[in-house]
Amino acid sequence: MQRLATVALVLFVIFVGGAVYSAASLRPSSTSAGNVSFASIGNNTFRVTALVNLSNPGFYPITHLQLEAHVDDPRGALLAAGSSPYSDIAPGTTGMILLQFNVDISSVADAVSLLTHDAKLSAYVRLHATYASVFDIAVDAPSNLSWGAPLAGLNVTPATPVAQPNGTVNESIRISFADHARFPVTGSFNVRVTNPSGVACGSGALPANVPPGGAFNRTMTVALAFGCNVQGGAVVGSFVGPDVYVVLPPEPLP
Amino acid sequence: MSGRIPAPPRDPSEPPYRPPVLRRIVVGSMILVGLIFVFVVLPTIALRSLSAYGVTSGVPLPAITAGGFVLAGLSAIRYVVKPTRAYGPVGVVRALAAVGYLFLFAPFGTVSATLMGAQITVTYGDLLLVALAIPLLSLAASALTTAEDLRHPYERLRYDFPPPGAGWR
């Protein structure tokens, strides 16, 4: 039995040596949060995707492999989190771990500003797995993500109302923004010109179709109702599109 | 023709051969030095070298050193007392010490390092628990030896220490 213990010791040493040698040949093609990307899936909801390819050329399997991630807003509050299902990578193969989860910006307090302001978001990716059945491995990769706002620098500028020869009053409103997101911004600006009591004196719509990286700078004209005094009033409204919905901040009329 | 052949039958009334105490102490001392190198010096060098690269271990170095000295010392003593009836009990103590060594260190069995901004942590506590099989087998063997030495005091010695010249040609 003493010899059995010696044989067990030799087998143990061979096992550990083989495991260390095999583990040294593991090749993660990407484990950093830099591989985290955003895509719009509509209604102010964005899909966060993280992808890790892991090559396992060694002698032992990788089991219970899981990828977790969470994204914090610029204030440090949790924006969203998710995890991939557990997966295994057999010896001599390459496995792909795909992590996807959705961020509903409308459901997170103060996160709506991300639709109109670029930001640096904190991303935290954690990969954990069991190697050779006895080694638990965890890789924590914090990183910063550049968030490009789809309506970056949104600016609504009402001009002074102009009386027309026919007695009506027209209000010109200039709307500008840049699409810093990786998806096109399509939709319509729906605005109302209100008097100081909040009663709408006129309304209009301005369609927008801006490619990623493009800019939008257009002026719309709203005909005000006859006799409606908008002095001291404001321009209110929203942008409505399949991807993004934003309530415009009230802009007082000059 | 050369090679090992079974020892010739001996007269049961003949006292078994025992290596001289001084020789056992010398060999035991050499075993002690070798095992201190394995259990104390190597881990110390390894942990200090790794810490220079930012690799940290969850097991404190003083604990590894103390445990290594205990195991090395018990192993050397076990060799020295091999021809006596203390061999089995010392083996039991050594095996229990090894079990305790592995069992106590298993919860702290982690190695951490930072690589390209990522924190990598490897937990090998389960490996230490698997390694418990080795001292447990040794424990069983030592317990059997203790029992056999009580039942047949000198029987083991005829196999453990064949007299010089016997069994070899």
Tab-separated table of C-alpha atoms in Angstrom:
chain	number	residue	atom	x	y	z
A	1	MET	CA	0.000	0.000	0.000
A	2	GLN	CA	2.949	2.277	0.617
A	3	ARG	CA	3.990	1.598	-2.967
A	4	LEU	CA	0.451	2.459	-4.078
A	5	ALA	CA	0.861	5.817	-2.344
A	6	THR	CA	4.150	6.310	-4.182
A	7	VAL	CA	2.502	5.460	-7.495
A	8	ALA	CA	-0.291	7.914	-6.650
A	9	LEU	CA	2.332	10.573	-5.938
A	10	VAL	CA	4.022	9.975	-9.282
A	11	LEU	CA	0.681	10.093	-11.120
A	12	PHE	CA	-0.203	13.266	-9.250
A	13	VAL	CA	3.056	14.948	-10.247
A	14	ILE	CA	2.548	13.890	-13.887
A	15	PHE	CA	-1.020	15.217	-13.796
A	16	VAL	CA	-0.015	18.579	-12.315
A	17	GLY	CA	2.901	18.919	-14.727
A	18	GLY	CA	0.672	18.140	-17.684
A	19	ALA	CA	-1.999	20.538	-16.472
A	20	VAL	CA	0.468	23.397	-16.022
A	21	TYR	CA	2.000	22.700	-19.447
A	22	SER	CA	-1.428	22.559	-21.076
A	23	ALA	CA	-2.688	25.646	-19.285
A	24	ALA	CA	0.306	27.585	-20.562
A	25	SER	CA	-0.826	26.866	-24.116
A	26	LEU	CA	-4.325	28.300	-23.635
A	27	ARG	CA	-4.833	31.111	-26.108
A	28	PRO	CA	-7.705	33.502	-25.502
A	29	SER	CA	-8.125	35.483	-28.672
A	30	SER	CA	-10.018	38.134	-26.767
A	31	THR	CA	-10.794	38.457	-23.113
A	32	SER	CA	-10.832	42.192	-22.755
A	33	ALA	CA	-13.858	44.383	-22.444
A	34	GLY	CA	-12.741	46.052	-25.643
A	35	ASN	CA	-14.717	43.387	-27.473
A	36	VAL	CA	-17.956	44.554	-25.936
A	37	SER	CA	-20.202	46.259	-28.485
A	38	PHE	CA	-23.589	47.954	-28.505
A	39	ALA	CA	-26.392	47.634	-31.042
A	40	SER	CA	-29.874	49.052	-31.037
A	41	ILE	CA	-32.828	46.692	-30.961
A	42	GLY	CA	-35.441	49.426	-30.701
A	43	ASN	CA	-37.378	51.416	-28.134
A	44	ASN	CA	-34.312	52.831	-26.393
A	45	THR	CA	-33.084	49.296	-25.830
A	46	PHE	CA	-29.564	48.315	-26.769
A	47	ARG	CA	-28.003	44.904	-27.003
A	48	VAL	CA	-24.604	44.494	-25.387
A	49	THR	CA	-22.556	41.773	-27.045
A	50	ALA	CA	-19.281	40.348	-25.771
A	51	LEU	CA	-17.474	37.612	-27.634
A	52	VAL	CA	-14.538	35.520	-26.492
A	53	ASN	CA	-12.820	32.858	-28.580
A	54	LEU	CA	-10.735	30.494	-26.515
A	55	SER	CA	-8.331	27.964	-27.979
A	56	ASN	CA	-7.648	24.901	-25.854
A	57	PRO	CA	-4.803	22.941	-27.480
A	58	GLY	CA	-3.899	21.176	-24.231
A	59	PHE	CA	-4.715	17.748	-22.823
A	60	TYR	CA	-7.495	18.691	-20.430
A	61	PRO	CA	-11.016	20.044	-20.920
A	62	ILE	CA	-12.306	23.422	-19.906
A	63	THR	CA	-15.673	23.055	-18.214
A	64	HIS	CA	-18.297	25.325	-16.659
A	65	LEU	CA	-17.034	28.189	-18.781
A	66	GLN	CA	-19.086	31.308	-18.334
A	67	LEU	CA	-18.761	34.946	-19.253
A	68	GLU	CA	-20.314	37.625	-17.079
A	69	ALA	CA	-20.404	41.328	-17.716
A	70	HIS	CA	-21.891	44.472	-16.335
A	71	VAL	CA	-21.870	48.000	-17.604
A	72	ASP	CA	-22.004	51.041	-15.344
A	73	ASP	CA	-23.143	54.500	-16.336
A	74	PRO	CA	-20.785	57.500	-15.946
A	75	ARG	CA	-21.977	57.995	-12.339
A	76	GLY	CA	-21.019	54.428	-11.485
A	77	ALA	CA	-24.576	53.139	-11.222
A	78	LEU	CA	-25.343	49.758	-12.735
A	79	LEU	CA	-26.690	50.145	-16.245
A	80	ALA	CA	-27.084	46.491	-17.128
A	81	ALA	CA	-25.628	43.069	-16.454
A	82	GLY	CA	-25.792	39.616	-17.923
A	83	SER	CA	-24.081	36.289	-18.268
A	84	SER	CA	-23.595	33.642	-20.917
A	85	PRO	CA	-24.817	30.069	-20.494
A	86	TYR	CA	-22.265	27.560	-19.219
A	87	SER	CA	-20.229	25.855	-21.917
A	88	ASP	CA	-17.358	23.374	-22.213
A	89	ILE	CA	-14.333	23.310	-24.499
A	90	ALA	CA	-12.901	19.892	-25.240
A	91	PRO	CA	-9.127	19.376	-25.488
A	92	GLY	CA	-7.725	20.364	-28.871
A	93	THR	CA	-10.655	22.551	-29.853
A	94	THR	CA	-11.585	26.197	-29.865
A	95	GLY	CA	-14.700	27.427	-28.144
A	96	MET	CA	-16.683	30.595	-28.600
A	97	ILE	CA	-18.460	32.210	-25.715
A	98	LEU	CA	-21.141	34.681	-26.671
A	99	LEU	CA	-22.623	36.984	-24.083
A	100	GLN	CA	-25.602	39.135	-24.936
A	101	PHE	CA	-27.843	41.191	-22.744
A	102	ASN	CA	-30.141	44.144	-23.233
A	103	VAL	CA	-29.980	47.611	-21.753
A	104	ASP	CA	-33.268	49.473	-21.610
A	105	ILE	CA	-32.058	53.012	-21.139
A	106	SER	CA	-35.559	54.287	-20.421
A	107	SER	CA	-35.741	52.053	-17.372
A	108	VAL	CA	-32.573	53.422	-15.781
A	109	ALA	CA	-32.774	56.718	-13.937
A	110	ASP	CA	-30.747	59.529	-15.538
A	111	ALA	CA	-29.549	57.179	-18.252
A	112	VAL	CA	-31.689	58.925	-20.883
A	113	SER	CA	-28.932	61.493	-21.117
A	114	LEU	CA	-26.898	58.777	-22.832
A	115	LEU	CA	-29.125	59.280	-25.878
A	116	THR	CA	-27.906	62.833	-26.283
A	117	HIS	CA	-24.477	62.786	-24.646
A	118	ASP	CA	-21.382	60.769	-25.408
A	119	ALA	CA	-19.912	59.058	-22.379
A	120	LYS	CA	-17.222	56.767	-21.080
A	121	LEU	CA	-18.930	53.754	-19.576
A	122	SER	CA	-17.256	51.344	-17.207
A	123	ALA	CA	-17.460	47.774	-18.400
A	124	TYR	CA	-16.462	44.799	-16.325
A	125	VAL	CA	-16.090	41.401	-17.922
A	126	ARG	CA	-15.445	38.265	-15.903
A	127	LEU	CA	-14.617	34.888	-17.380
A	128	HIS	CA	-14.556	31.891	-15.097
A	129	ALA	CA	-14.052	28.226	-15.813
A	130	THR	CA	-12.767	24.963	-14.426
A	131	TYR	CA	-9.627	23.564	-16.030
A	132	ALA	CA	-8.640	19.901	-15.777
A	133	SER	CA	-11.524	19.444	-13.327
A	134	VAL	CA	-9.542	20.825	-10.371
A	135	PHE	CA	-8.310	24.314	-11.309
A	136	ASP	CA	-10.826	27.142	-11.030
A	137	ILE	CA	-9.769	30.016	-13.225
A	138	ALA	CA	-11.204	33.526	-13.113
A	139	VAL	CA	-10.206	36.379	-15.393
A	140	ASP	CA	-11.494	39.835	-14.474
A	141	ALA	CA	-11.068	42.492	-17.115
A	142	PRO	CA	-12.290	45.985	-16.264
A	143	SER	CA	-12.301	48.511	-19.069
A	144	ASN	CA	-13.804	51.718	-20.338
A	145	LEU	CA	-16.270	51.729	-23.193
A	146	SER	CA	-16.811	54.680	-25.479
A	147	TRP	CA	-20.499	55.286	-25.809
A	148	GLY	CA	-21.578	57.292	-28.840
A	149	ALA	CA	-24.904	58.997	-28.388
A	150	PRO	CA	-27.346	58.600	-31.290
A	151	LEU	CA	-28.586	62.159	-30.808
A	152	ALA	CA	-25.323	63.694	-29.644
A	153	GLY	CA	-25.483	67.411	-28.963
A	154	LEU	CA	-29.197	67.585	-29.697
A	155	ASN	CA	-30.077	71.237	-29.970
A	156	VAL	CA	-33.532	72.729	-30.520
A	157	THR	CA	-33.390	76.460	-31.277
A	158	PRO	CA	-36.615	78.369	-31.794
A	159	ALA	CA	-36.439	81.683	-33.673
A	160	THR	CA	-38.475	84.761	-33.010
A	161	PRO	CA	-42.042	84.285	-34.335
A	162	VAL	CA	-42.584	86.112	-37.616
A	163	ALA	CA	-45.925	87.605	-38.606
A	164	GLN	CA	-46.957	86.791	-42.143
A	165	PRO	CA	-48.756	89.188	-44.545
A	166	ASN	CA	-51.899	87.096	-44.322
A	167	GLY	CA	-52.090	87.626	-40.581
A	168	THR	CA	-50.758	84.251	-39.460
A	169	VAL	CA	-47.573	83.789	-37.434
A	170	ASN	CA	-44.839	81.340	-38.329
A	171	GLU	CA	-42.346	79.919	-35.899
A	172	SER	CA	-39.012	78.602	-37.234
A	173	ILE	CA	-37.290	75.910	-35.199
A	174	ARG	CA	-33.785	74.713	-35.969
A	175	ILE	CA	-32.897	71.197	-34.853
A	176	SER	CA	-29.369	69.831	-34.957
A	177	PHE	CA	-27.536	66.783	-33.678
A	178	ALA	CA	-24.884	64.285	-34.731
A	179	ASP	CA	-25.268	60.524	-34.813
A	180	HIS	CA	-22.290	59.184	-32.850
A	181	ALA	CA	-23.837	55.738	-32.540
A	182	ARG	CA	-23.050	52.770	-34.759
A	183	PHE	CA	-26.571	52.585	-36.129
A	184	PRO	CA	-28.619	55.027	-38.213
A	185	VAL	CA	-31.058	57.339	-36.550
A	186	THR	CA	-34.418	57.318	-38.258
A	187	GLY	CA	-37.623	58.840	-37.029
A	188	SER	CA	-39.375	62.124	-36.706
A	189	PHE	CA	-39.160	65.195	-34.525
A	190	ASN	CA	-42.672	66.063	-33.421
A	191	VAL	CA	-42.801	69.548	-31.909
A	192	ARG	CA	-45.451	71.781	-30.499
A	193	VAL	CA	-45.310	75.523	-29.895
A	194	THR	CA	-47.190	76.397	-26.742
A	195	ASN	CA	-48.335	79.614	-25.121
A	196	PRO	CA	-47.358	80.371	-21.501
A	197	SER	CA	-50.320	78.279	-20.293
A	198	GLY	CA	-49.060	75.229	-22.134
A	199	VAL	CA	-51.780	75.289	-24.749
A	200	ALA	CA	-50.505	74.243	-28.163
A	201	CYS	CA	-50.659	77.020	-30.747
A	202	GLY	CA	-49.178	74.933	-33.522
A	203	SER	CA	-47.360	71.713	-34.262
A	204	GLY	CA	-45.232	70.104	-36.888
A	205	ALA	CA	-43.082	67.127	-37.733
A	206	LEU	CA	-39.601	66.927	-39.182
A	207	PRO	CA	-38.375	63.554	-40.450
A	208	ALA	CA	-34.796	62.528	-39.811
A	209	ASN	CA	-32.729	59.799	-41.410
A	210	VAL	CA	-29.105	60.104	-40.387
A	211	PRO	CA	-26.462	57.466	-41.072
A	212	PRO	CA	-23.943	56.513	-38.381
A	213	GLY	CA	-21.438	59.302	-38.016
A	214	GLY	CA	-23.674	61.728	-39.909
A	215	ALA	CA	-24.995	65.091	-38.810
A	216	PHE	CA	-28.453	66.606	-38.879
A	217	ASN	CA	-29.112	70.343	-39.094
A	218	ARG	CA	-32.479	71.407	-40.427
A	219	THR	CA	-35.074	74.024	-39.800
A	220	MET	CA	-38.795	73.436	-39.674
A	221	THR	CA	-41.564	75.997	-39.776
A	222	VAL	CA	-44.674	75.751	-37.635
A	223	ALA	CA	-47.702	77.827	-38.505
A	224	LEU	CA	-49.304	79.131	-35.332
A	225	ALA	CA	-53.042	79.305	-34.848
A	226	PHE	CA	-54.621	82.669	-35.539
A	227	GLY	CA	-54.799	84.786	-32.413
A	228	CYS	CA	-52.722	82.449	-30.271
A	229	ASN	CA	-50.186	84.517	-28.338
A	230	VAL	CA	-46.980	82.554	-27.876
A	231	GLN	CA	-45.033	85.311	-26.194
A	232	GLY	CA	-43.431	83.696	-23.149
A	233	GLY	CA	-44.273	80.281	-24.502
A	234	ALA	CA	-42.020	77.378	-25.378
A	235	VAL	CA	-41.239	74.671	-27.887
A	236	VAL	CA	-41.846	71.159	-26.596
A	237	GLY	CA	-41.878	67.805	-28.295
A	238	SER	CA	-40.125	64.538	-28.825
A	239	PHE	CA	-38.117	62.481	-31.238
A	240	VAL	CA	-39.832	59.226	-32.085
A	241	GLY	CA	-38.107	56.499	-34.005
A	242	PRO	CA	-37.926	52.737	-34.050
A	243	ASP	CA	-34.636	52.778	-32.124
A	244	VAL	CA	-34.761	55.888	-30.034
A	245	TYR	CA	-37.413	57.872	-28.228
A	246	VAL	CA	-36.403	61.159	-26.647
A	247	VAL	CA	-38.513	63.826	-24.989
A	248	LEU	CA	-37.094	67.171	-26.021
A	249	PRO	CA	-36.336	69.610	-23.218
A	250	PRO	CA	-38.700	72.631	-23.333
A	251	GLU	CA	-37.071	75.531	-25.131
A	252	PRO	CA	-38.479	78.981	-24.286
A	253	LEU	CA	-39.339	81.162	-27.241
A	254	PRO	CA	-37.190	84.255	-27.653
B	1	MET	CA	23.946	-13.081	-15.321
B	2	SER	CA	22.845	-10.352	-13.012
B	3	GLY	CA	19.641	-9.116	-11.475
B	4	ARG	CA	17.614	-9.273	-8.359
B	5	ILE	CA	16.473	-12.692	-7.194
B	6	PRO	CA	14.436	-13.568	-4.124
B	7	ALA	CA	16.319	-13.747	-0.855
B	8	PRO	CA	17.086	-17.292	0.202
B	9	PRO	CA	14.968	-18.736	3.000
B	10	ARG	CA	16.364	-17.819	6.349
B	11	ASP	CA	16.258	-19.508	9.677
B	12	PRO	CA	13.319	-17.908	11.553
B	13	SER	CA	15.328	-18.073	14.763
B	14	GLU	CA	18.091	-15.971	13.206
B	15	PRO	CA	17.850	-12.300	14.295
B	16	PRO	CA	16.943	-10.009	11.399
B	17	TYR	CA	19.502	-7.735	9.939
B	18	ARG	CA	19.241	-4.061	10.930
B	19	PRO	CA	21.347	-1.311	9.402
B	20	PRO	CA	23.547	0.402	11.977
B	21	VAL	CA	21.956	3.371	13.760
B	22	LEU	CA	24.717	5.730	12.679
B	23	ARG	CA	24.191	4.826	9.027
B	24	ARG	CA	20.451	5.351	9.369
B	25	ILE	CA	21.026	8.737	10.995
B	26	VAL	CA	23.385	9.789	8.215
B	27	VAL	CA	20.984	8.672	5.503
B	28	GLY	CA	18.069	10.204	7.450
B	29	SER	CA	19.950	13.511	7.601
B	30	MET	CA	20.447	13.409	3.859
B	31	ILE	CA	16.743	12.732	3.417
B	32	LEU	CA	16.006	15.647	5.745
B	33	VAL	CA	18.171	18.019	3.707
B	34	GLY	CA	16.618	16.828	0.451
B	35	LEU	CA	13.068	17.173	1.713
B	36	ILE	CA	13.733	20.591	3.242
B	37	PHE	CA	14.885	21.625	-0.207
B	38	VAL	CA	11.682	20.245	-1.747
B	39	PHE	CA	9.194	21.376	0.912
B	40	VAL	CA	10.784	24.640	2.092
B	41	VAL	CA	13.482	26.025	-0.181
B	42	LEU	CA	11.815	25.392	-3.533
B	43	PRO	CA	8.415	26.852	-2.505
B	44	THR	CA	10.147	29.863	-0.946
B	45	ILE	CA	12.188	30.542	-4.062
B	46	ALA	CA	9.190	29.958	-6.295
B	47	LEU	CA	6.862	32.238	-4.333
B	48	ARG	CA	9.442	35.027	-4.035
B	49	SER	CA	10.302	34.814	-7.710
B	50	LEU	CA	6.653	34.884	-8.698
B	51	SER	CA	5.885	37.795	-6.385
B	52	ALA	CA	8.547	39.784	-8.224
B	53	TYR	CA	6.308	39.436	-11.297
B	54	GLY	CA	3.188	40.445	-9.397
B	55	VAL	CA	1.999	36.907	-8.795
B	56	THR	CA	0.605	36.503	-5.296
B	57	SER	CA	-0.241	33.328	-3.419
B	58	GLY	CA	-3.103	32.865	-1.026
B	59	VAL	CA	-1.043	30.544	1.184
B	60	PRO	CA	1.278	32.498	3.523
B	61	LEU	CA	4.948	31.678	3.097
B	62	PRO	CA	5.630	31.191	6.858
B	63	ALA	CA	2.905	28.523	6.973
B	64	ILE	CA	4.422	26.715	3.982
B	65	THR	CA	7.856	26.895	5.623
B	66	ALA	CA	6.627	25.574	8.966
B	67	GLY	CA	4.625	22.799	7.346
B	68	GLY	CA	7.576	21.878	5.146
B	69	PHE	CA	9.931	21.568	8.127
B	70	VAL	CA	7.440	19.362	9.976
B	71	LEU	CA	6.910	17.024	7.006
B	72	ALA	CA	10.610	16.824	6.191
B	73	GLY	CA	11.485	16.157	9.836
B	74	LEU	CA	8.872	13.435	10.239
B	75	SER	CA	9.970	11.789	6.981
B	76	ALA	CA	13.591	11.711	8.153
B	77	ILE	CA	12.618	10.354	11.583
B	78	ARG	CA	10.469	7.731	9.905
B	79	TYR	CA	13.457	6.503	7.948
B	80	VAL	CA	15.698	6.407	11.006
B	81	VAL	CA	13.187	4.329	12.999
B	82	LYS	CA	12.330	2.061	10.082
B	83	PRO	CA	13.812	-1.099	11.679
B	84	THR	CA	11.852	-0.498	14.887
B	85	ARG	CA	8.247	-0.810	15.896
B	86	ALA	CA	8.026	2.993	15.950
B	87	TYR	CA	8.120	2.974	12.142
B	88	GLY	CA	4.382	2.439	11.749
B	89	PRO	CA	3.261	5.022	14.340
B	90	VAL	CA	5.698	7.640	13.016
B	91	GLY	CA	4.362	6.923	9.534
B	92	VAL	CA	0.830	7.463	10.828
B	93	VAL	CA	1.855	10.780	12.384
B	94	ARG	CA	3.603	11.840	9.185
B	95	ALA	CA	0.580	10.914	7.074
B	96	LEU	CA	-1.747	12.781	9.434
B	97	ALA	CA	0.555	15.799	9.288
B	98	ALA	CA	0.451	15.667	5.475
B	99	VAL	CA	-3.333	15.367	5.551
B	100	GLY	CA	-3.519	18.377	7.850
B	101	TYR	CA	-1.053	20.288	5.686
B	102	LEU	CA	-3.134	19.768	2.557
B	103	PHE	CA	-6.484	20.136	4.298
B	104	LEU	CA	-5.534	23.410	5.994
B	105	PHE	CA	-4.005	24.951	2.887
B	106	ALA	CA	-6.771	23.902	0.486
B	107	PRO	CA	-9.058	26.879	1.299
B	108	PHE	CA	-6.188	29.299	0.656
B	109	GLY	CA	-4.980	27.638	-2.534
B	110	THR	CA	-5.084	30.588	-4.915
B	111	VAL	CA	-2.617	32.297	-7.187
B	112	SER	CA	-3.349	35.738	-8.609
B	113	ALA	CA	-1.647	37.832	-11.233
B	114	THR	CA	-2.380	40.897	-13.327
B	115	LEU	CA	-1.811	40.502	-17.035
B	116	MET	CA	-2.561	43.211	-19.601
B	117	GLY	CA	-4.942	44.929	-17.197
B	118	ALA	CA	-6.833	41.726	-16.430
B	119	GLN	CA	-6.775	40.103	-13.024
B	120	ILE	CA	-6.238	36.362	-13.345
B	121	THR	CA	-6.962	34.133	-10.359
B	122	VAL	CA	-6.323	30.408	-10.302
B	123	THR	CA	-7.792	28.406	-7.429
B	124	TYR	CA	-6.195	25.020	-6.852
B	125	GLY	CA	-7.837	24.043	-3.568
B	126	ASP	CA	-9.560	21.089	-5.230
B	127	LEU	CA	-6.183	19.862	-6.440
B	128	LEU	CA	-4.912	19.808	-2.862
B	129	LEU	CA	-7.989	17.851	-1.816
B	130	VAL	CA	-7.324	15.329	-4.610
B	131	ALA	CA	-3.741	15.096	-3.399
B	132	LEU	CA	-5.108	13.996	-0.032
B	133	ALA	CA	-5.355	10.510	-1.571
B	134	ILE	CA	-1.577	10.174	-1.305
B	135	PRO	CA	-1.183	10.689	2.463
B	136	LEU	CA	-4.414	8.787	3.069
B	137	LEU	CA	-2.926	5.756	1.288
B	138	SER	CA	0.243	6.276	3.270
B	139	LEU	CA	-1.825	6.509	6.454
B	140	ALA	CA	-3.504	3.188	5.698
B	141	ALA	CA	-0.141	1.611	4.891
B	142	SER	CA	1.392	2.896	8.132
B	143	ALA	CA	-1.577	1.702	10.172
B	144	LEU	CA	-1.233	-1.758	8.597
B	145	THR	CA	2.483	-1.717	9.299
B	146	THR	CA	1.801	-0.807	12.932
B	147	ALA	CA	-0.632	-3.700	13.258
B	148	GLU	CA	1.679	-6.154	11.507
B	149	ASP	CA	4.637	-5.091	13.654
B	150	LEU	CA	2.563	-5.820	16.750
B	151	ARG	CA	1.496	-9.254	15.472
B	152	HIS	CA	4.793	-10.300	13.875
B	153	PRO	CA	7.543	-8.085	15.294
B	154	TYR	CA	10.401	-8.939	12.964
B	155	GLU	CA	8.708	-10.280	9.882
B	156	ARG	CA	8.829	-6.987	7.984
B	157	LEU	CA	12.526	-6.510	8.549
B	158	ARG	CA	13.438	-9.593	6.511
B	159	TYR	CA	11.950	-7.833	3.450
B	160	ASP	CA	12.797	-4.234	4.294
B	161	PHE	CA	16.426	-4.957	5.184
B	162	PRO	CA	17.749	-8.102	3.519
B	163	PRO	CA	21.200	-8.777	4.925
B	164	PRO	CA	24.131	-7.467	2.894
B	165	GLY	CA	24.993	-9.875	0.127
B	166	ALA	CA	21.687	-11.709	0.289
B	167	GLY	CA	19.451	-11.482	-2.712
B	168	TRP	CA	22.084	-10.039	-5.021
B	169	ARG	CA	24.594	-11.785	-7.146
